[in-house]
Amino acid sequence: MTTPAALRVLSLIPPMTQLNTPYPSTAYLTGFLRSRGIDAVQADLALALVLQLFTPAGLEAVRGRALAQPEAQRTASVHAFLDQFERYRASIGPVIAFLQGRDSTLAHRIAARELLPEGPRFAALEVYVDAALSEEGGDPLAWAFGALGVQDKARHIATLYLNDLADVLRDAVDDRFGFVRYAESLASSQPSFDPMAAALAAPPTLVDELLHTLTLATLTQHRPDLVLLSVPFPGALYAALRIAQTIKAQNPHIAIALGGGFVNTELRELAEPRLFDFVDYVTLDAGERPLLALIEYLQRKRSKQRLVRTFVREEESVRYINFVEPDVPFEDVGTPTWDGLPLERYLSLLDMLNPMHRLWSDGRWNKLTVAHGCYWKKCSFCDVSLDYISRYETASAATLADRIEAIVTETGQTGFHFVDEAAPPKALKALADELIRRQLPISWWGNIRFEKTFTPELCQRLADSGCIAMSGGLEVASDRLLTLMKKGVSVEQVARVTKGFSDAGILVHAYLMYGFPTQTVQDTVDALEYVRQLFENGCIQSGFFHRFSCTVHSPVGLDPAAYGIELIPLPEVTFAKNDIGFIDPTGVDHDALGIGLRKAIYNYMHGIGLDDDVRAWFSHLPGKVPKSTVGRHRIAKALTQPA
């Protein structure tokens, strides 16, 4: 391979990740590489693809595919799109401009619900038509937004409009399409590469064709020698490999490396040579050291034998090379840069009306990490054996504040999302003190463990420094199961900590879990009662129930007998390996319980049903649901007790 000594690196965000803000991996890598004097650039093809699809010309192309479908196969979404196509074509440009913040006055027409066509997604608005809301004059959104929230109301309506169009793309163009979970089943815990290989060999869809064109344009613009494909989720791999396919067809001499969160968790035992028809290198864990080694190899400054944490193909077999070198200290990874990303073109969406939950999709946040890894690294459901959790390193408050100042200067935006696995309280306090000392007026939010170190005084200090929201894991709200999980907290402790944040004006989101080993129906009912009381007492404002998934790298996956379960043997794995099925002797139908849990949390986030018996959310279940054993005022009493 002929590669110039002065090498240009292009980092790409493949579809699909986020639409409101760039996924941070390329910003981290580009900033780091530039700090080492390497010519590095970046592009977001996830955003570019969506903006190409959601144009009058893009919708014309979608309409052509929809009309080619037999009428009997058309879904309600496709019928609504075709019936109202002229309105869609006329409105798509203004809606995108509005969501990008370029035409705020359009909010009045959108909010009036007269400008935009409405498809099946708008049925979701009926959830707000409740007896308690009927006093708002019959408008189901008046309860959420009142008389003055025109901008937010319009963004919510515009988001439903885009979701309708995404459903049309899925139903008429590419049945794998989704704003985040795009072709996820082809990659997630997929033991064989066969399904992905078949999809990549199939005739391209309209989405594939647009991505092909965008990739070629990006190559022409940047002329890279090395392309980095960052794949954070399974739902980004298919498009990443389509990008790689285009690059190899256009210029096979461009080196391509694959990395990111999906690779780090699911491809650790990679043995599939066909993946290397598309990429040349697959790197594991923190990317800085493997990339420096790879770049030196491409510049002929080191041998292949001295690559770091890198898979390559040799003679139709996969080889893992790991010349052991220390990782780049977190203090020295440099400042992320968003240079080259079109920050003004991201879409500020409003999927959920809940003020905390909306932060994930609303607004453009500068992503930054307070510390690498997790200082706790004991939770039994977590991948505590992997680098992104197990290697814990911090940077000084001064270094973090310097990075924040540099990012604000570059982007002109003062909102930060700290994307730590669990930001340490000591580091957050030091950072808060430094932000206050420097009088840096930023807004920030992040993820923590709800531990007792977060006293009301510390919560207020964090609020004074600009903290607006916190998320953290309550998981299964059961002291027995929290102990089994080695979570290191109790339900009552979580109540006091979250109340401290809420009293300081900081919104709180709780990550919740169901289906953990040995969890019974009684455990689930009791957990929901705890959650109801946390909402009722103003401890949390938002939450989400995730189904427990056993992974091969977690303590549960590594020692299932300690958790009372038996793992289901996996087939031969040559590709992705992460989730693993298990047999739980309780025999509980967690999927059926999950329906009630998700319905309950959705309503709680909107202030509905907080006075109801939690058993009402499980009315769809056969048989009798047990009464909660948790006293109705358990959390209220806990809040009156000292920590």
XYZ file of C-alpha atoms in Angstrom:
643
model
C 0.000 0.000 0.000
C 1.444 3.354 -1.040
C 0.685 5.975 1.565
C 2.231 9.439 1.778
C 4.164 10.423 4.881
C 1.897 13.450 5.346
C -1.339 11.580 5.876
C -4.878 13.024 6.039
C -7.388 11.341 8.329
C -11.147 11.643 7.777
C -13.453 10.600 10.647
C -17.044 9.852 9.650
C -20.276 9.631 11.627
C -22.361 7.032 9.743
C -26.161 6.856 9.753
C -27.861 6.655 12.130
C -26.861 8.399 15.335
C -28.389 11.704 16.434
C -30.091 14.531 14.571
C -29.914 17.290 17.201
C -26.174 17.220 17.863
C -23.094 15.468 16.464
C -22.162 12.158 18.000
C -18.951 13.081 19.879
C -16.546 10.324 18.802
C -15.256 12.092 15.688
C -14.925 15.391 17.581
C -12.816 13.597 20.218
C -10.614 11.853 17.645
C -10.195 14.893 15.405
C -9.236 17.093 18.346
C -6.770 14.494 19.601
C -5.137 13.897 16.218
C -4.762 17.616 15.590
C -3.135 17.995 19.009
C -0.487 15.555 17.730
C 0.078 17.509 14.526
C -1.885 15.130 12.291
C -4.030 16.491 9.448
C -7.509 15.420 10.601
C -10.997 16.340 9.371
C -14.512 15.042 10.027
C -17.993 14.797 8.502
C -21.447 13.720 9.663
C -23.071 11.592 6.972
C -25.952 10.702 9.309
C -27.178 14.303 9.297
C -26.327 14.763 5.615
C -28.421 11.722 4.644
C -31.486 12.900 6.545
C -31.225 16.407 5.116
C -30.953 14.910 1.617
C -34.016 12.720 2.133
C -36.144 15.450 3.665
C -36.263 17.808 0.705
C -38.882 18.210 -2.018
C -36.697 16.172 -4.387
C -36.101 13.534 -1.727
C -39.817 13.175 -1.042
C -40.499 12.947 -4.795
C -38.142 9.978 -4.925
C -39.854 8.404 -1.904
C -43.225 8.910 -3.574
C -41.970 7.083 -6.655
C -41.012 4.068 -4.556
C -44.336 4.185 -2.705
C -46.362 4.277 -5.930
C -44.426 1.257 -7.192
C -45.724 -0.771 -4.243
C -48.825 -2.902 -4.787
C -51.664 -1.014 -3.154
C -52.517 -3.970 -0.926
C -49.037 -3.746 0.647
C -49.233 -0.053 1.499
C -49.455 0.737 5.197
C -51.548 3.467 6.781
C -48.430 5.659 6.870
C -47.829 5.230 3.141
C -51.484 5.880 2.280
C -51.497 9.065 4.358
C -48.281 10.217 2.662
C -49.592 9.615 -0.856
C -52.987 11.142 -0.116
C -51.385 14.329 1.234
C -48.226 14.358 -0.864
C -48.556 17.891 -2.217
C -48.778 19.233 1.332
C -45.728 17.203 2.353
C -43.681 18.455 -0.596
C -44.660 22.059 0.030
C -43.999 21.932 3.777
C -40.811 19.866 4.112
C -38.382 22.703 3.398
C -39.994 25.164 5.837
C -40.230 22.498 8.553
C -36.523 21.634 8.295
C -35.630 25.343 8.407
C -37.808 25.772 11.494
C -36.235 22.803 13.294
C -32.789 24.179 12.459
C -33.732 27.469 14.105
C -33.638 29.421 10.837
C -37.339 30.371 10.723
C -38.780 30.648 14.228
C -41.840 32.648 13.157
C -43.213 29.576 11.374
C -44.025 28.186 14.833
C -47.373 29.978 14.907
C -48.653 28.279 11.750
C -47.298 24.865 12.741
C -48.756 25.117 16.246
C -52.171 25.931 14.809
C -52.118 22.446 13.194
C -53.223 23.814 9.842
C -49.943 23.914 7.901
C -48.657 20.353 8.176
C -50.258 17.131 6.966
C -50.898 14.667 9.773
C -50.336 10.922 9.537
C -50.709 8.038 11.999
C -48.062 9.371 14.413
C -50.420 12.181 15.390
C -52.655 9.633 17.079
C -50.130 9.852 19.942
C -51.606 13.242 20.805
C -54.771 11.507 21.925
C -52.919 10.272 25.006
C -53.353 13.761 26.407
C -57.110 13.786 25.947
C -57.921 12.922 29.510
C -60.677 14.009 31.833
C -58.116 15.912 33.869
C -57.066 17.821 30.777
C -60.481 18.590 29.325
C -60.548 21.925 31.104
C -57.911 23.211 28.662
C -60.480 23.988 26.018
C -60.286 20.694 24.158
C -56.712 21.140 22.883
C -54.736 18.066 24.004
C -51.460 20.012 23.794
C -52.642 23.020 25.803
C -51.959 21.115 29.041
C -48.334 20.560 28.056
C -47.492 23.917 26.555
C -50.068 26.404 27.843
C -50.779 29.613 25.989
C -47.169 30.778 25.619
C -45.252 27.641 24.588
C -45.779 28.112 20.850
C -42.196 27.250 19.856
C -42.144 24.009 21.842
C -45.614 23.014 20.712
C -44.613 23.584 17.091
C -41.403 21.567 17.506
C -43.365 18.662 18.936
C -45.812 18.745 16.027
C -42.949 19.030 13.522
C -41.233 16.046 15.163
C -44.363 13.923 14.792
C -44.444 15.007 11.141
C -40.856 13.787 10.620
C -41.628 10.536 12.434
C -44.510 9.974 10.011
C -42.074 10.431 7.129
C -39.582 8.049 8.735
C -42.365 5.440 8.880
C -43.011 5.972 5.166
C -39.320 5.423 4.429
C -39.422 2.216 6.454
C -42.628 0.939 4.846
C -42.039 1.955 1.211
C -38.292 2.375 0.675
C -36.159 0.402 3.142
C -37.756 -1.787 5.801
C -34.619 -1.409 7.946
C -34.796 2.394 8.115
C -34.953 4.224 11.439
C -33.613 7.483 12.851
C -31.472 5.542 15.351
C -32.085 1.802 14.995
C -31.168 1.510 11.309
C -30.708 -2.152 10.250
C -29.868 -2.910 13.881
C -30.837 -6.586 13.665
C -28.125 -7.184 11.061
C -25.425 -6.392 13.625
C -26.622 -6.576 17.236
C -25.361 -9.823 18.834
C -25.426 -11.370 15.365
C -23.165 -14.458 15.520
C -22.846 -14.737 11.742
C -21.917 -12.140 9.147
C -24.248 -13.832 6.620
C -27.267 -11.496 7.085
C -25.069 -8.401 6.801
C -23.233 -9.811 3.779
C -26.530 -10.543 2.044
C -27.842 -7.035 2.752
C -24.661 -5.428 1.426
C -24.796 -7.578 -1.725
C -28.450 -6.722 -2.390
C -29.439 -4.012 -4.889
C -29.160 -0.598 -3.207
C -32.254 1.084 -1.876
C -32.975 4.782 -2.381
C -31.346 5.405 1.007
C -28.245 3.462 -0.075
C -28.048 5.427 -3.331
C -28.180 8.763 -1.543
C -25.540 7.629 0.948
C -23.336 6.514 -1.970
C -23.577 9.965 -3.549
C -22.852 11.723 -0.249
C -19.832 9.498 0.367
C -18.354 10.285 -3.036
C -18.866 14.012 -2.468
C -17.147 13.770 0.934
C -14.165 11.937 -0.576
C -13.858 14.591 -3.272
C -13.981 17.352 -0.672
C -11.458 15.913 1.783
C -9.266 13.486 -0.249
C -8.330 11.336 2.760
C -5.636 8.689 3.024
C -7.233 7.053 6.065
C -10.959 6.953 6.863
C -12.165 6.231 10.384
C -15.678 4.825 10.651
C -16.971 5.320 14.193
C -19.823 2.902 14.947
C -21.316 3.601 18.380
C -24.425 1.423 17.980
C -25.414 -1.720 16.062
C -27.813 0.513 14.105
C -24.883 2.371 12.527
C -22.897 -0.601 11.189
C -24.872 -1.334 8.017
C -24.564 2.222 6.735
C -20.908 2.358 7.808
C -20.171 -0.673 5.662
C -22.141 0.814 2.752
C -19.868 3.867 3.065
C -16.826 1.578 3.113
C -18.156 -0.282 0.082
C -18.354 2.984 -1.856
C -14.867 4.053 -0.779
C -13.300 0.757 -1.835
C -15.013 0.896 -5.214
C -13.925 4.499 -5.764
C -10.366 4.269 -4.418
C -9.203 0.937 -2.962
C -5.932 2.542 -1.817
C -7.720 4.540 0.903
C -7.203 2.744 4.211
C -10.350 2.232 6.317
C -10.434 1.569 10.073
C -13.534 0.576 12.020
C -13.998 1.357 15.702
C -16.461 2.701 18.260
C -18.756 1.476 20.999
C -20.375 -1.336 18.992
C -16.993 -2.699 17.960
C -15.615 -2.452 21.493
C -18.445 -4.496 22.990
C -19.554 -6.898 20.243
C -16.560 -7.613 17.982
C -13.985 -8.541 20.629
C -13.799 -12.133 19.335
C -13.967 -11.217 15.660
C -13.120 -14.138 13.363
C -15.002 -13.131 10.200
C -12.633 -12.433 7.274
C -15.436 -11.126 5.030
C -15.679 -7.972 7.132
C -12.272 -7.068 5.709
C -13.701 -6.914 2.192
C -15.003 -3.542 3.392
C -12.512 -2.308 5.998
C -8.790 -2.840 6.481
C -8.477 -2.502 10.249
C -10.742 -2.968 13.261
C -9.546 -1.368 16.504
C -10.713 -1.977 20.067
C -11.291 0.292 23.065
C -10.032 3.871 23.429
C -8.963 4.904 19.950
C -6.068 7.237 20.613
C -3.201 4.750 21.047
C -4.329 2.284 18.323
C -4.710 5.189 15.880
C -1.265 6.588 16.570
C 0.190 3.120 15.973
C -1.860 2.637 12.799
C -0.856 6.009 11.394
C 2.812 5.282 12.089
C 2.403 1.913 10.341
C 0.835 3.559 7.289
C 3.686 6.075 7.271
C 6.159 3.155 7.432
C 7.414 4.298 10.836
C 6.554 0.992 12.555
C 5.933 -2.609 11.530
C 2.570 -4.308 11.406
C 3.653 -6.420 14.382
C 3.579 -3.247 16.498
C -0.053 -2.340 15.853
C -2.087 -1.878 19.038
C -5.446 -3.622 19.719
C -6.070 -4.074 16.004
C -7.665 -6.849 13.931
C -6.342 -7.405 10.395
C -6.891 -10.045 7.717
C -3.986 -12.224 6.718
C -4.371 -15.069 4.189
C -8.161 -15.195 4.595
C -8.060 -15.415 8.365
C -8.415 -12.758 11.042
C -5.456 -11.909 13.234
C -5.477 -9.783 16.376
C -2.317 -7.753 16.955
C -1.699 -6.040 20.264
C 1.740 -4.639 20.846
C 1.311 -3.482 24.427
C 1.791 0.236 24.910
C 0.283 2.483 27.593
C -2.903 4.300 26.662
C -2.829 8.047 26.221
C -3.660 9.535 29.643
C -7.080 11.155 29.817
C -5.398 14.406 30.833
C -3.540 14.397 27.485
C -6.253 13.468 24.963
C -6.747 17.088 23.948
C -9.866 19.150 23.410
C -12.656 17.894 21.160
C -13.296 20.004 18.069
C -16.446 20.343 16.027
C -14.627 22.124 13.213
C -16.001 20.930 9.887
C -19.388 19.840 11.229
C -22.359 21.994 10.159
C -23.555 22.941 13.641
C -26.212 25.277 12.257
C -27.892 22.442 10.335
C -28.753 20.038 13.163
C -32.435 19.542 13.968
C -33.806 20.454 17.376
C -36.513 17.849 17.867
C -39.046 17.407 20.642
C -40.096 13.768 20.880
C -41.225 13.850 24.489
C -43.062 16.641 26.257
C -41.353 15.812 29.544
C -38.813 18.593 30.287
C -36.022 16.219 31.341
C -36.528 13.493 28.753
C -36.458 15.976 25.889
C -32.811 16.896 26.515
C -31.624 13.882 24.494
C -33.207 15.140 21.270
C -33.737 18.876 21.803
C -30.940 21.389 21.345
C -27.312 21.077 20.279
C -25.124 20.055 23.185
C -21.339 20.089 23.290
C -20.403 16.576 24.401
C -17.561 16.258 26.906
C -16.266 13.641 29.347
C -15.360 14.470 32.949
C -13.524 11.169 33.563
C -12.715 8.057 31.539
C -14.426 4.902 32.765
C -16.381 4.343 35.971
C -15.042 4.830 39.497
C -17.546 2.287 40.897
C -17.267 -0.536 38.297
C -19.108 -3.107 40.418
C -22.638 -3.248 38.958
C -23.350 -6.828 37.987
C -25.300 -5.985 34.822
C -22.547 -3.738 33.415
C -19.567 -4.539 31.162
C -17.177 -3.883 34.043
C -14.444 -6.008 32.458
C -14.141 -3.782 29.388
C -11.880 -0.760 28.994
C -14.609 1.865 28.691
C -15.742 0.943 32.219
C -12.705 -0.586 33.921
C -9.982 1.984 33.121
C -10.823 4.912 35.352
C -8.858 8.136 34.826
C -9.594 11.751 35.641
C -8.366 15.125 34.459
C -7.901 18.165 36.667
C -10.720 20.678 37.025
C -8.495 23.286 35.421
C -7.938 21.086 32.363
C -11.668 20.421 32.031
C -12.498 24.114 32.387
C -9.857 24.959 29.765
C -11.512 22.484 27.384
C -14.924 23.988 28.106
C -13.684 27.506 27.409
C -12.059 26.399 24.142
C -15.227 24.628 22.981
C -17.446 27.624 23.786
C -15.059 29.860 21.837
C -15.144 27.502 18.853
C -18.866 26.702 18.741
C -20.395 29.827 20.287
C -22.658 27.527 22.311
C -22.601 27.102 26.085
C -24.611 23.913 26.587
C -22.672 20.801 27.659
C -23.685 17.170 28.043
C -21.138 15.257 30.139
C -21.302 11.747 28.682
C -19.551 9.826 31.476
C -20.638 6.342 32.482
C -20.911 7.802 36.000
C -19.357 11.190 36.679
C -17.528 11.091 40.035
C -18.881 13.463 42.707
C -15.414 14.625 43.739
C -14.533 15.614 40.169
C -17.900 17.313 39.654
C -17.470 19.362 42.816
C -13.997 20.454 41.741
C -15.267 21.339 38.282
C -18.223 23.267 39.721
C -15.880 25.256 41.946
C -13.652 26.033 38.965
C -16.573 27.077 36.743
C -17.846 29.403 39.464
C -14.354 30.799 40.098
C -13.909 31.559 36.396
C -17.489 32.850 36.109
C -18.152 30.597 33.113
C -21.896 30.873 32.384
C -22.609 27.425 30.936
C -25.492 24.972 31.240
C -24.634 21.307 31.742
C -26.098 17.907 32.520
C -24.731 14.411 32.938
C -24.984 10.922 34.384
C -24.112 9.848 37.940
C -24.633 7.205 40.602
C -27.243 8.325 43.123
C -24.833 7.984 46.040
C -25.047 9.759 49.373
C -21.979 11.896 48.585
C -24.389 14.067 46.598
C -25.625 16.008 49.597
C -28.169 18.830 49.241
C -25.275 21.277 49.652
C -23.324 19.690 46.786
C -26.466 19.584 44.630
C -26.913 23.312 45.150
C -23.246 23.940 44.334
C -23.632 22.012 41.083
C -26.768 24.002 40.260
C -24.888 27.240 40.925
C -22.258 26.155 38.378
C -24.865 25.592 35.661
C -26.138 22.037 36.229
C -29.685 21.757 34.900
C -30.299 17.997 34.908
C -28.926 14.665 36.115
C -29.614 11.082 35.087
C -28.693 8.009 37.073
C -29.497 4.352 37.518
C -32.119 3.292 40.021
C -32.461 0.077 37.952
C -34.904 -2.271 39.741
C -36.298 -0.238 42.628
C -35.908 -3.094 45.082
C -33.369 -3.192 47.892
C -32.988 -6.980 47.527
C -32.205 -6.707 43.818
C -30.069 -3.579 44.224
C -27.918 -5.567 46.644
C -27.737 -8.489 44.212
C -26.727 -6.026 41.477
C -23.969 -4.589 43.714
C -25.383 -1.174 42.898
C -24.227 0.238 46.219
C -27.393 2.234 46.884
C -30.807 1.707 48.494
C -34.187 2.962 47.305
C -34.503 5.326 50.259
C -31.006 6.712 49.649
C -31.879 7.321 45.993
C -35.019 9.139 47.136
C -33.058 11.512 49.378
C -30.345 12.165 46.773
C -32.771 12.792 43.926
C -34.882 15.046 46.139
C -31.745 17.075 46.870
C -31.187 17.579 43.153
C -34.841 18.445 42.533
C -34.913 20.932 45.407
C -31.876 22.630 43.839
C -33.847 23.062 40.601
C -32.056 20.217 38.801
C -34.217 17.870 36.731
C -33.724 14.158 37.442
C -34.059 11.169 35.118
C -33.973 7.614 36.486
C -32.777 4.681 34.430
C -34.978 1.754 35.414
C -34.719 -1.938 34.701
C -36.969 -4.966 34.690
C -36.365 -8.643 34.050
C -33.261 -8.949 36.242
C -32.443 -12.530 37.329
C -34.804 -13.819 40.050
C -37.068 -10.763 39.731
C -40.619 -11.827 40.543
C -43.977 -10.276 39.674
C -44.145 -9.057 43.280
C -40.726 -7.419 42.889
C -41.930 -5.662 39.741
C -45.144 -4.381 41.303
C -43.244 -3.145 44.355
C -40.622 -1.462 42.169
C -43.304 0.407 40.234
C -44.877 1.554 43.513
C -41.514 2.983 44.569
C -41.213 4.738 41.212
C -44.750 6.139 41.529
C -43.876 7.587 44.925
C -40.621 9.085 43.606
C -42.634 10.966 40.979
C -45.352 11.853 43.473
C -42.835 13.359 45.909
C -40.999 15.359 43.262
C -37.799 13.292 43.502
C -37.634 12.471 39.795
C -39.224 14.064 36.758
C -38.384 11.487 34.116
C -37.596 7.802 33.751
C -37.316 4.931 31.325
C -37.728 1.186 31.843
C -35.137 -0.924 30.017
C -35.437 -4.702 29.706
C -32.455 -6.358 31.383
C -30.113 -7.916 28.879
C -27.408 -10.328 29.971
C -24.101 -9.595 28.239
C -21.109 -11.888 28.011
C -18.775 -9.282 29.553
C -20.853 -8.549 32.678
C -20.581 -10.279 36.070
C -23.960 -11.928 35.414
C -22.730 -13.286 32.085
C -19.390 -14.362 33.552
C -20.856 -16.067 36.649
C -24.554 -16.819 36.012
C -24.834 -19.348 38.850
C -24.205 -16.577 41.373
C -27.405 -14.936 40.119
C -29.522 -18.061 40.030
C -29.748 -18.427 36.253
C -28.496 -20.742 33.525
C -27.108 -19.340 30.279
C -28.407 -20.617 26.950
C -25.400 -21.777 24.908
C -24.566 -19.533 21.975
C -24.093 -20.882 18.461
C -20.633 -20.648 16.923
C -19.760 -16.947 16.851
C -17.509 -15.464 14.180
C -18.983 -11.972 14.152
C -20.871 -10.086 16.899
C -21.123 -11.391 20.454
C -22.734 -9.509 23.312
C -26.233 -10.419 24.489
C -26.772 -13.956 25.713
C -30.052 -15.619 26.595
C -30.660 -17.216 29.967
C -33.139 -19.389 31.822
C -34.567 -17.819 34.965
C -36.236 -20.329 37.312
C -38.887 -17.765 38.274
C -40.485 -18.193 34.831
C -41.921 -14.656 34.917
C -43.289 -13.206 31.655
C -41.266 -9.991 31.780
C -42.323 -8.938 28.278
C -45.956 -8.773 29.404
C -44.983 -6.845 32.529
C -42.917 -4.462 30.418
C -46.028 -3.259 28.595
C -47.524 -2.017 31.852
C -44.243 -0.558 33.105
C -43.695 1.492 29.954
C -47.280 2.719 29.950
C -47.038 3.710 33.607
C -43.765 5.616 33.241
C -45.016 7.458 30.162
C -48.053 8.659 32.064
C -46.114 9.480 35.237
C -43.797 11.714 33.199
C -46.840 13.683 32.135
C -48.342 13.849 35.621
C -51.081 11.341 34.877
C -52.168 8.409 37.070
C -50.022 9.193 40.091
C -52.911 8.550 42.483
C -53.873 5.207 40.937
C -53.085 1.767 42.322
C -50.091 0.518 40.326
C -51.899 -2.745 39.591
C -54.084 -0.809 37.149
C -51.163 -0.665 34.692
C -51.134 -4.464 34.504
C -54.827 -4.944 33.752
C -53.905 -6.656 30.472
C -52.321 -9.570 32.340
C -54.234 -12.798 32.913
C -54.802 -13.740 36.500
C -54.512 -11.693 39.642
C -51.710 -9.176 40.037
C -50.391 -9.063 43.609
C -50.884 -5.963 45.712
C -47.774 -3.945 46.414
C -46.146 -4.665 49.759
C -44.666 -1.140 49.840
C -46.453 1.324 52.078
C -48.126 4.170 50.170
C -46.043 6.778 52.013
C -42.710 4.933 52.231
C -40.757 7.513 50.202
C -42.391 10.491 51.935
C -41.283 9.068 55.299
C -37.767 8.376 53.987
C -37.434 12.014 52.966
C -38.012 13.143 56.556
C -35.160 10.989 57.849
C -31.514 12.099 57.935
C -29.216 10.622 55.296
